[in-house]
Short mmCIF file of C-alpha atoms in Angstrom, two decimals:
data_model
loop_
_atom_site.label_atom_id
_atom_site.label_comp_id
_atom_site.label_asym_id
_atom_site.label_seq_id
_atom_site.Cartn_x
_atom_site.Cartn_y
_atom_site.Cartn_z
CA UNK A 1 -37.14 47.17 0.36
CA UNK A 2 -36.17 50.72 1.27
CA UNK A 3 -35.39 51.35 4.91
CA UNK A 4 -38.64 51.81 6.82
CA UNK A 5 -39.35 54.56 9.29
CA UNK A 6 -42.23 52.78 11.03
CA UNK A 7 -43.76 49.32 11.21
CA UNK A 8 -47.30 49.13 12.61
CA UNK A 9 -48.50 45.78 13.94
CA UNK A 10 -52.27 45.48 13.44
CA UNK A 11 -54.59 47.42 11.16
CA UNK A 12 -57.36 48.40 13.54
CA UNK A 13 -58.45 52.03 13.19
CA UNK A 14 -55.77 53.04 15.72
CA UNK A 15 -52.99 51.54 13.60
CA UNK A 16 -54.48 52.93 10.38
CA UNK A 17 -54.78 56.44 11.87
CA UNK A 18 -51.13 56.30 12.94
CA UNK A 19 -50.19 55.13 9.47
CA UNK A 20 -52.04 57.99 7.76
CA UNK A 21 -50.42 60.64 9.97
CA UNK A 22 -46.88 59.26 9.63
CA UNK A 23 -47.10 58.57 5.88
CA UNK A 24 -48.53 62.04 5.29
CA UNK A 25 -45.54 63.45 7.21
CA UNK A 26 -43.25 61.72 4.72
CA UNK A 27 -42.40 58.56 6.63
CA UNK A 28 -42.06 55.16 4.97
CA UNK A 29 -44.76 53.15 6.74
CA UNK A 30 -45.63 49.45 6.67
CA UNK A 31 -48.77 48.10 8.36
CA UNK A 32 -48.88 44.33 9.01
CA UNK A 33 -52.23 42.57 9.53
CA UNK A 34 -52.59 38.88 10.44
CA UNK A 35 -56.23 38.64 9.18
CA UNK A 36 -57.12 38.32 5.49
CA UNK A 37 -58.81 41.76 5.61
CA UNK A 38 -57.61 44.93 7.36
CA UNK A 39 -59.55 46.74 10.08
CA UNK A 40 -59.36 44.76 13.32
CA UNK A 41 -62.70 45.06 15.13
CA UNK A 42 -63.83 47.56 12.47
CA UNK A 43 -63.53 45.17 9.52
CA UNK A 44 -66.45 43.85 7.46
CA UNK A 45 -66.78 40.45 5.80
CA UNK A 46 -69.29 38.63 3.60
CA UNK A 47 -71.09 35.33 4.09
CA UNK A 48 -72.85 34.00 0.98
CA UNK A 49 -72.93 37.47 -0.50
CA UNK A 50 -74.28 39.17 2.65
CA UNK A 51 -72.10 41.70 4.48
CA UNK A 52 -71.57 41.84 8.24
CA UNK A 53 -69.55 44.07 10.59
CA UNK A 54 -68.71 42.48 13.96
CA UNK A 55 -67.56 45.60 15.78
CA UNK A 56 -69.05 48.74 14.20
CA UNK A 57 -72.76 49.20 14.95
CA UNK A 58 -72.92 52.98 15.11
CA UNK A 59 -70.71 56.06 15.42
CA UNK A 60 -71.50 59.38 17.08
CA UNK A 61 -70.65 63.05 16.47
CA UNK A 62 -70.67 62.73 12.67
CA UNK A 63 -72.68 65.90 11.93
CA UNK A 64 -70.80 68.76 10.31
CA UNK A 65 -68.63 70.51 12.91
CA UNK A 66 -68.86 67.64 15.42
CA UNK A 67 -65.64 66.07 16.69
CA UNK A 68 -65.68 62.72 14.83
CA UNK A 69 -66.50 64.54 11.60
CA UNK A 70 -63.57 66.90 12.24
CA UNK A 71 -61.34 63.90 13.01
CA UNK A 72 -62.02 62.31 9.61
CA UNK A 73 -61.69 65.66 7.85
CA UNK A 74 -58.39 66.27 9.64
CA UNK A 75 -57.10 62.87 8.51
CA UNK A 76 -58.00 63.76 4.93
CA UNK A 77 -60.39 60.83 4.46
CA UNK A 78 -63.82 62.49 4.81
CA UNK A 79 -64.44 62.64 1.05
CA UNK A 80 -64.19 58.84 0.90
CA UNK A 81 -66.89 58.33 3.55
CA UNK A 82 -70.68 58.16 3.48
CA UNK A 83 -72.76 57.87 6.65
CA UNK A 84 -76.47 57.23 7.13
CA UNK A 85 -78.19 58.98 9.99
CA UNK A 86 -80.08 56.40 12.02
CA UNK A 87 -83.68 56.96 13.10
CA UNK A 88 -83.65 60.45 14.64
CA UNK A 89 -86.64 59.69 16.83
CA UNK A 90 -85.15 56.43 18.11
CA UNK A 91 -81.53 55.69 17.30
CA UNK A 92 -81.72 53.39 20.35
CA UNK A 93 -84.77 51.26 21.22
CA UNK A 94 -84.71 50.05 24.83
CA UNK A 95 -86.84 46.93 25.26
CA UNK A 96 -86.92 46.27 28.99
CA UNK A 97 -89.33 43.57 30.13
CA UNK A 98 -92.52 44.26 28.19
CA UNK A 99 -91.91 48.02 27.91
CA UNK A 100 -90.22 50.01 25.14
CA UNK A 101 -88.38 53.31 25.55
CA UNK A 102 -86.85 55.16 22.60
CA UNK A 103 -83.79 57.41 22.81
CA UNK A 104 -84.05 60.26 20.27
CA UNK A 105 -81.22 62.39 18.87
CA UNK A 106 -80.71 65.71 20.67
CA UNK A 107 -80.34 66.06 24.42
CA UNK A 108 -83.40 68.32 24.73
CA UNK A 109 -85.46 65.74 22.85
CA UNK A 110 -84.09 63.05 25.16
CA UNK A 111 -85.07 65.04 28.26
CA UNK A 112 -88.62 65.56 26.90
CA UNK A 113 -89.06 61.93 25.86
CA UNK A 114 -87.87 60.51 29.17
CA UNK A 115 -89.90 63.06 31.14
CA UNK A 116 -93.04 61.99 29.25
CA UNK A 117 -92.46 58.41 30.44
CA UNK A 118 -91.37 59.40 33.95
CA UNK A 119 -93.10 62.74 34.77
CA UNK A 120 -92.29 62.53 38.48
CA UNK A 121 -88.58 62.41 37.60
CA UNK A 122 -88.58 65.36 35.16
CA UNK A 123 -86.40 67.61 37.33
CA UNK A 124 -84.03 64.74 38.15
CA UNK A 125 -83.73 63.79 34.47
CA UNK A 126 -82.74 67.35 33.54
CA UNK A 127 -80.19 67.59 36.36
CA UNK A 128 -78.67 64.17 35.68
CA UNK A 129 -78.32 64.59 31.91
CA UNK A 130 -76.88 68.08 32.46
CA UNK A 131 -74.30 66.52 34.80
CA UNK A 132 -73.42 63.90 32.16
CA UNK A 133 -72.96 66.73 29.63
CA UNK A 134 -70.69 68.70 31.99
CA UNK A 135 -68.52 65.72 32.96
CA UNK A 136 -68.16 64.75 29.30
CA UNK A 137 -67.22 68.33 28.35
CA UNK A 138 -64.62 68.48 31.12
CA UNK A 139 -63.19 65.12 30.02
CA UNK A 140 -62.65 66.48 26.50
CA UNK A 141 -61.26 69.74 27.90
CA UNK A 142 -58.50 68.26 30.10
CA UNK A 143 -56.06 67.25 27.34
CA UNK A 144 -56.42 70.72 25.78
CA UNK A 145 -55.41 72.67 28.91
CA UNK A 146 -51.99 74.21 28.40
CA UNK A 147 -49.84 76.78 30.12
CA UNK A 148 -49.28 77.36 33.82
CA UNK A 149 -52.50 79.29 34.51
CA UNK A 150 -54.75 76.73 32.82
CA UNK A 151 -53.04 73.89 34.67
CA UNK A 152 -53.28 75.66 38.03
CA UNK A 153 -57.01 76.19 37.47
CA UNK A 154 -57.75 72.58 36.42
CA UNK A 155 -59.72 71.82 39.64
CA UNK A 156 -62.06 74.75 38.91
CA UNK A 157 -62.38 74.03 35.19
CA UNK A 158 -63.18 70.35 35.84
CA UNK A 159 -65.08 70.55 39.13
CA UNK A 160 -67.93 68.20 38.08
CA UNK A 161 -65.47 65.59 36.88
CA UNK A 162 -63.48 65.93 40.12
CA UNK A 163 -66.55 65.57 42.28
CA UNK A 164 -67.89 62.38 40.66
CA UNK A 165 -64.90 60.73 38.94
CA UNK A 166 -64.09 58.34 41.78
CA UNK A 167 -67.58 56.82 42.00
CA UNK A 168 -69.17 54.00 39.99
CA UNK A 169 -72.10 54.76 37.72
CA UNK A 170 -74.59 53.00 40.00
CA UNK A 171 -73.79 55.27 42.93
CA UNK A 172 -73.92 58.53 40.94
CA UNK A 173 -77.15 57.72 39.12
CA UNK A 174 -78.64 56.59 42.44
CA UNK A 175 -77.98 60.05 43.90
CA UNK A 176 -80.00 61.64 41.08
CA UNK A 177 -82.60 59.12 39.83
CA UNK A 178 -85.02 57.05 41.94
CA UNK A 179 -87.13 55.05 39.46
CA UNK A 180 -85.46 51.64 38.79
CA UNK A 181 -86.82 51.47 35.23
CA UNK A 182 -85.53 54.96 34.41
CA UNK A 183 -82.12 54.00 35.77
CA UNK A 184 -82.12 50.97 33.48
CA UNK A 185 -82.95 53.13 30.44
CA UNK A 186 -80.23 55.65 31.27
CA UNK A 187 -77.75 52.81 31.86
CA UNK A 188 -78.63 50.85 28.72
CA UNK A 189 -75.50 52.09 26.91
CA UNK A 190 -73.34 50.28 29.45
CA UNK A 191 -73.20 47.76 26.62
CA UNK A 192 -70.93 50.21 24.81
CA UNK A 193 -68.21 49.79 27.43
CA UNK A 194 -69.12 46.32 28.68
CA UNK A 195 -69.45 46.90 32.42
CA UNK A 196 -72.44 46.70 34.77
CA UNK A 197 -73.45 49.95 36.53
CA UNK A 198 -72.03 48.81 39.88
CA UNK A 199 -68.56 48.47 38.29
CA UNK A 200 -68.68 51.05 35.49
CA UNK A 201 -66.52 54.16 35.79
CA UNK A 202 -68.94 57.13 35.75
CA UNK A 203 -66.80 59.41 33.52
CA UNK A 204 -66.43 56.61 30.94
CA UNK A 205 -70.21 56.21 30.84
CA UNK A 206 -70.58 59.99 30.47
CA UNK A 207 -68.18 59.86 27.54
CA UNK A 208 -70.24 57.14 25.85
CA UNK A 209 -73.56 58.91 26.42
CA UNK A 210 -72.12 62.23 25.30
CA UNK A 211 -70.78 60.64 22.12
CA UNK A 212 -74.34 59.72 21.09
CA UNK A 213 -76.37 62.65 22.44
CA UNK A 214 -76.79 63.94 18.87
CA UNK A 215 -77.77 60.52 17.57
CA UNK A 216 -76.18 57.56 15.84
CA UNK A 217 -74.73 57.21 12.34
CA UNK A 218 -73.84 54.12 10.35
CA UNK A 219 -71.15 54.01 7.65
CA UNK A 220 -72.10 52.90 4.16
CA UNK A 221 -70.29 49.60 3.68
CA UNK A 222 -70.47 48.90 7.42
CA UNK A 223 -67.25 49.11 9.42
CA UNK A 224 -65.44 48.19 6.21
CA UNK A 225 -66.47 51.56 4.76
CA UNK A 226 -64.39 53.31 7.42
CA UNK A 227 -61.50 50.87 6.96
CA UNK A 228 -61.49 51.30 3.18
CA UNK A 229 -61.27 55.08 3.52
CA UNK A 230 -58.42 54.75 6.03
CA UNK A 231 -56.41 52.16 4.07
CA UNK A 232 -56.78 54.35 0.98
CA UNK A 233 -55.52 57.24 3.09
CA UNK A 234 -52.40 55.27 4.08
CA UNK A 235 -51.71 54.20 0.48
CA UNK A 236 -52.34 57.68 -0.94
CA UNK A 237 -49.33 58.93 1.02
CA UNK A 238 -47.08 56.05 0.05
CA UNK A 239 -47.71 53.74 3.01
CA UNK A 240 -48.24 50.01 2.60
CA UNK A 241 -50.82 47.68 4.19
CA UNK A 242 -50.04 43.95 4.05
CA UNK A 243 -52.60 41.31 5.04
CA UNK A 244 -51.99 37.68 6.15
CA UNK A 245 -48.78 38.78 7.88
CA UNK A 246 -48.35 37.08 11.26
CA UNK A 247 -45.78 38.84 13.42
CA UNK A 248 -43.92 36.28 15.52
CA UNK A 249 -41.90 38.71 17.60
CA UNK A 250 -40.73 42.28 17.99
CA UNK A 251 -36.94 42.37 17.76
CA UNK A 252 -35.34 44.06 20.78
CA UNK A 253 -31.66 45.01 20.91
CA UNK A 254 -30.10 47.01 23.74
CA UNK A 255 -33.57 47.84 25.08
CA UNK A 256 -34.59 49.25 21.69
CA UNK A 257 -37.27 47.98 19.30
CA UNK A 258 -35.56 47.68 15.92
CA UNK A 259 -37.83 45.49 13.82
CA UNK A 260 -40.11 42.46 13.61
CA UNK A 261 -39.80 38.81 12.69
CA UNK A 262 -42.73 37.25 10.82
CA UNK A 263 -43.98 33.67 11.23
CA UNK A 264 -42.43 32.83 7.85
CA UNK A 265 -38.99 33.82 9.18
CA UNK A 266 -38.76 37.14 7.34
CA UNK A 267 -37.27 40.00 9.37
CA UNK A 268 -38.14 43.63 8.68
CA UNK A 269 -36.37 46.53 10.35
CA UNK A 270 -37.59 50.06 11.10
CA UNK A 271 -36.76 53.07 13.25
CA UNK A 272 -40.07 52.82 15.14
CA UNK A 273 -42.42 49.95 15.97
CA UNK A 274 -46.06 50.61 16.85
CA UNK A 275 -48.30 47.87 18.22
CA UNK A 276 -52.04 48.08 17.70
CA UNK A 277 -52.35 44.75 19.54
CA UNK A 278 -53.39 44.81 23.19
CA UNK A 279 -50.65 45.12 25.86
CA UNK A 280 -50.59 41.43 26.86
CA UNK A 281 -50.22 40.29 23.25
CA UNK A 282 -47.57 42.97 22.64
CA UNK A 283 -45.46 42.56 25.75
CA UNK A 284 -45.89 38.89 26.64
CA UNK A 285 -46.31 37.24 23.24
CA UNK A 286 -44.31 39.48 20.91
CA UNK A 287 -41.56 40.73 23.25
CA UNK A 288 -41.16 38.47 26.31
CA UNK A 289 -40.74 39.15 30.02
CA UNK A 290 -36.94 39.16 29.77
CA UNK A 291 -37.12 42.58 28.10
CA UNK A 292 -39.62 44.09 30.56
CA UNK A 293 -39.21 45.92 33.86
CA UNK A 294 -40.61 44.37 37.04
CA UNK A 295 -43.15 47.17 37.37
CA UNK A 296 -44.49 46.57 33.85
CA UNK A 297 -44.73 42.80 34.45
CA UNK A 298 -46.65 43.54 37.65
CA UNK A 299 -49.00 45.88 35.78
CA UNK A 300 -49.61 43.25 33.10
CA UNK A 301 -50.39 40.64 35.75
CA UNK A 302 -52.98 42.96 37.30
CA UNK A 303 -54.53 44.04 33.97
CA UNK A 304 -58.09 42.89 33.39
CA UNK A 305 -59.59 42.80 29.92
CA UNK A 306 -63.12 43.72 28.94
CA UNK A 307 -65.91 41.29 28.25
CA UNK A 308 -65.89 38.96 25.31
CA UNK A 309 -68.87 38.32 23.04
CA UNK A 310 -71.14 36.00 21.17
CA UNK A 311 -72.23 37.46 17.83
CA UNK A 312 -74.91 35.90 15.64
CA UNK A 313 -74.55 36.86 11.98
CA UNK A 314 -78.06 36.32 10.67
CA UNK A 315 -79.85 36.69 7.31
CA UNK A 316 -83.66 36.54 7.23
CA UNK A 317 -85.90 36.19 4.19
CA UNK A 318 -88.82 38.31 5.39
CA UNK A 319 -90.01 41.91 5.61
CA UNK A 320 -88.89 42.78 9.12
CA UNK A 321 -90.20 46.36 8.90
CA UNK A 322 -93.74 45.02 9.53
CA UNK A 323 -92.52 44.31 13.09
CA UNK A 324 -91.34 47.92 13.54
CA UNK A 325 -87.69 47.08 12.94
CA UNK A 326 -85.88 50.16 11.63
CA UNK A 327 -82.40 51.70 11.53
CA UNK A 328 -82.31 52.17 15.33
CA UNK A 329 -80.34 49.78 17.53
CA UNK A 330 -82.29 47.50 19.86
CA UNK A 331 -81.12 46.89 23.43
CA UNK A 332 -83.18 44.08 24.94
CA UNK A 333 -83.13 43.35 28.68
CA UNK A 334 -85.16 40.80 30.63
CA UNK A 335 -86.08 43.41 33.27
CA UNK A 336 -84.79 46.61 34.89
CA UNK A 337 -82.28 44.79 37.14
CA UNK A 338 -79.29 45.64 34.96
CA UNK A 339 -76.56 44.59 37.43
CA UNK A 340 -78.27 41.27 38.02
CA UNK A 341 -78.73 40.67 34.28
CA UNK A 342 -75.07 41.40 33.63
CA UNK A 343 -74.00 39.10 36.45
CA UNK A 344 -76.25 36.43 34.96
CA UNK A 345 -74.42 36.73 31.62
CA UNK A 346 -71.05 36.47 33.34
CA UNK A 347 -71.78 33.61 35.72
CA UNK A 348 -74.21 31.20 34.07
CA UNK A 349 -73.41 28.41 31.64
CA UNK A 350 -73.50 30.02 28.22
CA UNK A 351 -75.56 27.35 26.47
CA UNK A 352 -78.08 26.70 29.27
CA UNK A 353 -81.51 28.32 29.45
CA UNK A 354 -83.91 29.41 26.72
CA UNK A 355 -82.70 32.97 26.08
CA UNK A 356 -80.18 35.58 27.23
CA UNK A 357 -81.09 38.23 29.83
CA UNK A 358 -79.58 40.99 27.66
CA UNK A 359 -78.82 41.27 23.94
CA UNK A 360 -78.04 43.95 21.36
CA UNK A 361 -79.71 43.74 17.93
CA UNK A 362 -78.64 45.63 14.81
CA UNK A 363 -80.32 45.38 11.38
CA UNK A 364 -77.58 46.51 8.99
CA UNK A 365 -79.70 46.42 5.83
CA UNK A 366 -81.91 49.14 7.33
CA UNK A 367 -78.96 51.14 8.69
CA UNK A 368 -77.19 50.98 5.33
CA UNK A 369 -80.08 50.94 2.81
CA UNK A 370 -77.63 50.85 -0.12
CA UNK A 371 -76.76 47.28 0.97
CA UNK A 372 -80.34 45.95 0.81
CA UNK A 373 -81.07 43.54 -2.04
CA UNK A 374 -84.81 44.06 -1.85
CA UNK A 375 -85.53 40.83 0.02
CA UNK A 376 -82.98 39.65 2.61
CA UNK A 377 -82.29 41.52 5.85
CA UNK A 378 -79.04 41.09 7.79
CA UNK A 379 -78.68 41.23 11.57
CA UNK A 380 -75.89 41.18 14.10
CA UNK A 381 -77.15 39.97 17.48
CA UNK A 382 -74.64 40.40 20.29
CA UNK A 383 -74.41 39.38 23.91
CA UNK A 384 -71.53 39.35 26.37
CA UNK A 385 -70.17 36.30 28.15
CA UNK A 386 -67.38 35.29 30.49
CA UNK A 387 -64.46 33.84 28.52
CA UNK A 388 -63.68 31.40 31.34
CA UNK A 389 -67.07 29.76 30.83
CA UNK A 390 -65.73 28.48 27.50
CA UNK A 391 -63.14 26.34 29.31
CA UNK A 392 -64.37 23.13 27.67
CA UNK A 393 -62.97 24.39 24.38
CA UNK A 394 -59.86 26.19 25.63
CA UNK A 395 -56.46 24.65 25.08
CA UNK A 396 -57.56 22.45 22.21
CA UNK A 397 -55.39 22.66 19.12
CA UNK A 398 -58.50 22.55 16.96
CA UNK A 399 -61.63 23.42 18.89
CA UNK A 400 -63.89 22.85 15.85
CA UNK A 401 -65.12 19.50 17.13
CA UNK A 402 -68.61 18.00 17.44
CA UNK A 403 -69.01 19.35 20.99
CA UNK A 404 -68.23 22.89 19.82
CA UNK A 405 -70.73 22.51 16.96
CA UNK A 406 -73.48 21.41 19.38
CA UNK A 407 -72.59 24.32 21.69
CA UNK A 408 -72.96 26.81 18.82
CA UNK A 409 -76.32 25.34 17.77
CA UNK A 410 -77.64 25.75 21.34
CA UNK A 411 -76.42 29.36 21.52
CA UNK A 412 -77.90 30.22 18.11
CA UNK A 413 -81.25 28.85 19.25
CA UNK A 414 -81.08 30.93 22.45
CA UNK A 415 -80.31 34.12 20.53
CA UNK A 416 -83.11 33.35 18.04
CA UNK A 417 -85.50 33.02 21.00
CA UNK A 418 -84.52 36.55 22.01
CA UNK A 419 -85.14 37.78 18.46
CA UNK A 420 -88.50 36.03 18.17
CA UNK A 421 -89.80 38.19 21.02
CA UNK A 422 -89.85 41.04 18.49
CA UNK A 423 -89.90 39.14 15.15
CA UNK A 424 -92.27 36.17 15.50
CA UNK A 425 -91.44 33.14 13.34
CA UNK A 426 -87.96 34.46 12.53
CA UNK A 427 -86.61 30.89 12.84
CA UNK A 428 -88.80 29.78 9.93
CA UNK A 429 -87.25 32.46 7.70
CA UNK A 430 -83.53 31.93 8.31
CA UNK A 431 -81.33 32.05 5.20
CA UNK A 432 -78.12 31.72 7.21
CA UNK A 433 -77.12 31.89 10.87
CA UNK A 434 -73.42 31.84 11.77
CA UNK A 435 -72.14 32.32 15.30
CA UNK A 436 -68.97 34.13 16.26
CA UNK A 437 -67.67 33.07 19.69
CA UNK A 438 -64.81 34.30 21.90
CA UNK A 439 -62.65 31.73 20.09
CA UNK A 440 -63.56 33.44 16.80
CA UNK A 441 -62.54 36.80 18.30
CA UNK A 442 -59.20 35.37 19.39
CA UNK A 443 -58.52 33.88 15.97
CA UNK A 444 -59.48 36.83 13.75
CA UNK A 445 -58.86 39.82 16.02
CA UNK A 446 -56.04 38.31 18.10
CA UNK A 447 -57.34 39.93 21.29
CA UNK A 448 -56.57 38.56 24.76
CA UNK A 449 -59.44 36.27 25.81
CA UNK A 450 -61.39 37.56 22.80
CA UNK A 451 -61.98 40.92 24.53
CA UNK A 452 -64.20 43.48 22.81
CA UNK A 453 -63.11 46.84 24.30
CA UNK A 454 -59.46 46.31 25.19
CA UNK A 455 -58.75 46.70 28.87
CA UNK A 456 -61.70 46.71 31.25
CA UNK A 457 -62.86 50.32 31.67
CA UNK A 458 -62.83 50.40 35.47
CA UNK A 459 -61.50 53.46 37.29
CA UNK A 460 -58.09 51.88 37.98
CA UNK A 461 -57.50 51.19 34.26
CA UNK A 462 -58.57 54.43 32.54
CA UNK A 463 -57.16 57.95 32.27
CA UNK A 464 -53.81 58.22 34.08
CA UNK A 465 -53.89 54.47 34.84
CA UNK A 466 -54.32 53.31 31.23
CA UNK A 467 -51.44 52.11 29.08
CA UNK A 468 -49.52 54.99 27.53
CA UNK A 469 -48.76 55.40 23.84
CA UNK A 470 -45.06 55.69 24.68
CA UNK A 471 -43.60 52.54 26.24
CA UNK A 472 -40.57 51.88 28.44
CA UNK A 473 -38.84 50.28 25.43
CA UNK A 474 -37.17 52.82 23.19
CA UNK A 475 -38.82 53.27 19.75
CA UNK A 476 -41.81 51.12 20.74
CA UNK A 477 -45.27 52.68 20.91
CA UNK A 478 -48.83 51.45 21.56
CA UNK A 479 -52.13 52.54 20.11
CA UNK A 480 -55.69 51.21 20.25
CA UNK A 481 -58.49 50.72 22.77
CA UNK A 482 -56.17 50.02 25.73
CA UNK A 483 -54.54 53.44 25.55
CA UNK A 484 -56.44 56.70 25.11
CA UNK A 485 -60.00 55.43 24.71
CA UNK A 486 -62.09 52.67 23.15
CA UNK A 487 -64.68 52.69 20.38
CA UNK A 488 -64.19 53.65 16.75
CA UNK A 489 -63.47 57.32 17.45
CA UNK A 490 -61.47 56.70 20.64
CA UNK A 491 -59.17 54.16 19.01
CA UNK A 492 -58.67 56.46 16.01
CA UNK A 493 -57.64 59.33 18.30
CA UNK A 494 -55.18 56.97 20.01
CA UNK A 495 -53.47 56.41 16.66
CA UNK A 496 -53.16 60.14 16.07
CA UNK A 497 -51.68 60.53 19.58
CA UNK A 498 -49.08 57.81 18.89
CA UNK A 499 -48.06 59.49 15.62
CA UNK A 500 -47.78 62.86 17.41
CA UNK A 501 -45.27 61.38 19.88
CA UNK A 502 -43.10 60.04 17.05
CA UNK A 503 -43.28 63.31 15.11
CA UNK A 504 -42.76 65.41 18.25
CA UNK A 505 -45.88 67.53 17.78
CA UNK A 506 -49.45 67.68 19.11
CA UNK A 507 -52.39 65.65 17.87
CA UNK A 508 -54.12 68.87 16.80
CA UNK A 509 -51.21 69.69 14.51
CA UNK A 510 -51.70 66.36 12.70
CA UNK A 511 -55.39 66.95 12.04
CA UNK A 512 -55.05 69.25 9.06
CA UNK A 513 -57.85 71.69 8.26
CA UNK A 514 -59.04 71.09 4.69
CA UNK A 515 -62.20 72.86 3.54
CA UNK A 516 -62.42 70.52 0.54
CA UNK A 517 -62.96 67.50 2.81
CA UNK A 518 -66.59 66.70 3.65
CA UNK A 519 -68.45 63.59 4.84
CA UNK A 520 -71.64 62.89 2.92
CA UNK A 521 -74.53 62.24 5.33
CA UNK A 522 -77.95 60.93 4.33
CA UNK A 523 -81.03 59.90 6.31
CA UNK A 524 -81.43 56.11 6.45
CA UNK A 525 -85.17 56.52 7.03
CA UNK A 526 -85.87 59.06 4.27
CA UNK A 527 -85.25 57.98 0.67
CA UNK A 528 -85.87 61.53 -0.56
CA UNK A 529 -82.53 62.58 0.99
CA UNK A 530 -80.56 60.00 -1.00
CA UNK A 531 -78.71 61.14 -4.12
CA UNK A 532 -79.35 59.37 -7.43
CA UNK A 533 -76.19 57.28 -7.17
CA UNK A 534 -77.42 55.58 -3.96
CA UNK A 535 -80.76 54.76 -5.59
CA UNK A 536 -78.82 53.36 -8.57
CA UNK A 537 -76.52 51.34 -6.29
CA UNK A 538 -79.51 49.82 -4.51
CA UNK A 539 -81.34 49.09 -7.79
CA UNK A 540 -78.23 47.37 -9.17
CA UNK A 541 -77.99 45.24 -6.02
CA UNK A 542 -81.64 44.21 -6.32
CA UNK A 543 -81.27 43.46 -10.02
CA UNK A 544 -78.17 41.35 -9.38
CA UNK A 545 -79.91 39.43 -6.57
CA UNK A 546 -83.02 38.73 -8.67
CA UNK A 547 -80.94 37.50 -11.61
#
């Protein structure tokens, strides 16, 4: 093998973005992935011919000119991507108690819709959503401020962020909104960062809401559609992606990262090592405390990771559209007491009770109509749990025992009870129901305690307090959800930022303007917008299924 410039550990979208940027700059890049498919949380897989995506349920800002669109264009992978616009009138359905509230695309539409449900709060709704917009804008602005004058005037340019940044979401929304049900609707996307309103960092929540103000989009091929475009981007520039490659350790000599040793004993050397694994896996498992400073060890000891999840991968043999299921996500909560519901998820025994107080439901065959075989519909049903409540299975060499099987059956039944509130008799129409647990997350994603969003997004772990791309060990860099930001777009930006450090340039310089790059976007709800090739793809899938 020729001498490598960079080895990247992990092929999540952060690692893949780094790989694209470095390979395009002429570096010899090798990406090592321990799973049998690349992509980390963004990967897709099939069960009995049906495709599922554990981590990608929608992406925002995909319209032409929007930031995620520009990100993919700048990486040179937009032409390889197709996205379906989710239901414009309700890309999010909020089912709270026995009431339903739909979140439409477009902030003005959102203001009107919410005001129609809560007319007494109309002025407050406008003021609060305008504040969310401003804080989100200022968040995006801060990294772009350059030069002495711009830096001196930061407090004036980011005054809304400065005023509210130190407060939790619950406090800020309480200053603006009075109706408990309206608060619950506006806080429903807390699921996208995994913290209850009383602990959630307000700017992080603003960032999430702002990301989806113009609606949600779903990639054709699920998360795997994004990963395929990115791996092709790495390979196009001469980079290599290897799967089933377990890294045993990062080789450190004289406080420098110089290579990696694989589980099979093979050693590979490179000028730079980038870890797309989370900090605890990177520093404690792959490096070891003997190579770390006392301050870093202390930081690692204090680091808290985000929630972990239960994910039901479900196929139903029934027409779910008759129950008003569409391409919009469904957030289901027992009642408007969001903090209490979240605490319930974290504190109660996972397999006790009849149903969960909060779940997320995604029907991928309606989000990605090209994947529908004409009969079966696929769902991912997600809820969050406390990893420590799985203690009965922790520490076992092989946790796939009879007790674990019974546990999974109980959890599947609970999640199906949630689903049957909107799809009666769903249990009688199950084709397959497979449960992913925190142990599954650990095994396939290799995340600490099976975490979903990297580090917990509390105030003391985001922004200036998050882990930096550049580490204290020379030639070692981090990327992924624990650094710049979480989510598909956030993790991708983190990879660009890591590459910029290595290449001694800015992230903007790595996102190359190419007018020939364009994402194809079609409406999931409107077949008339689909080109002939999508109709053909769907017809072929139906024909294959029938035969």
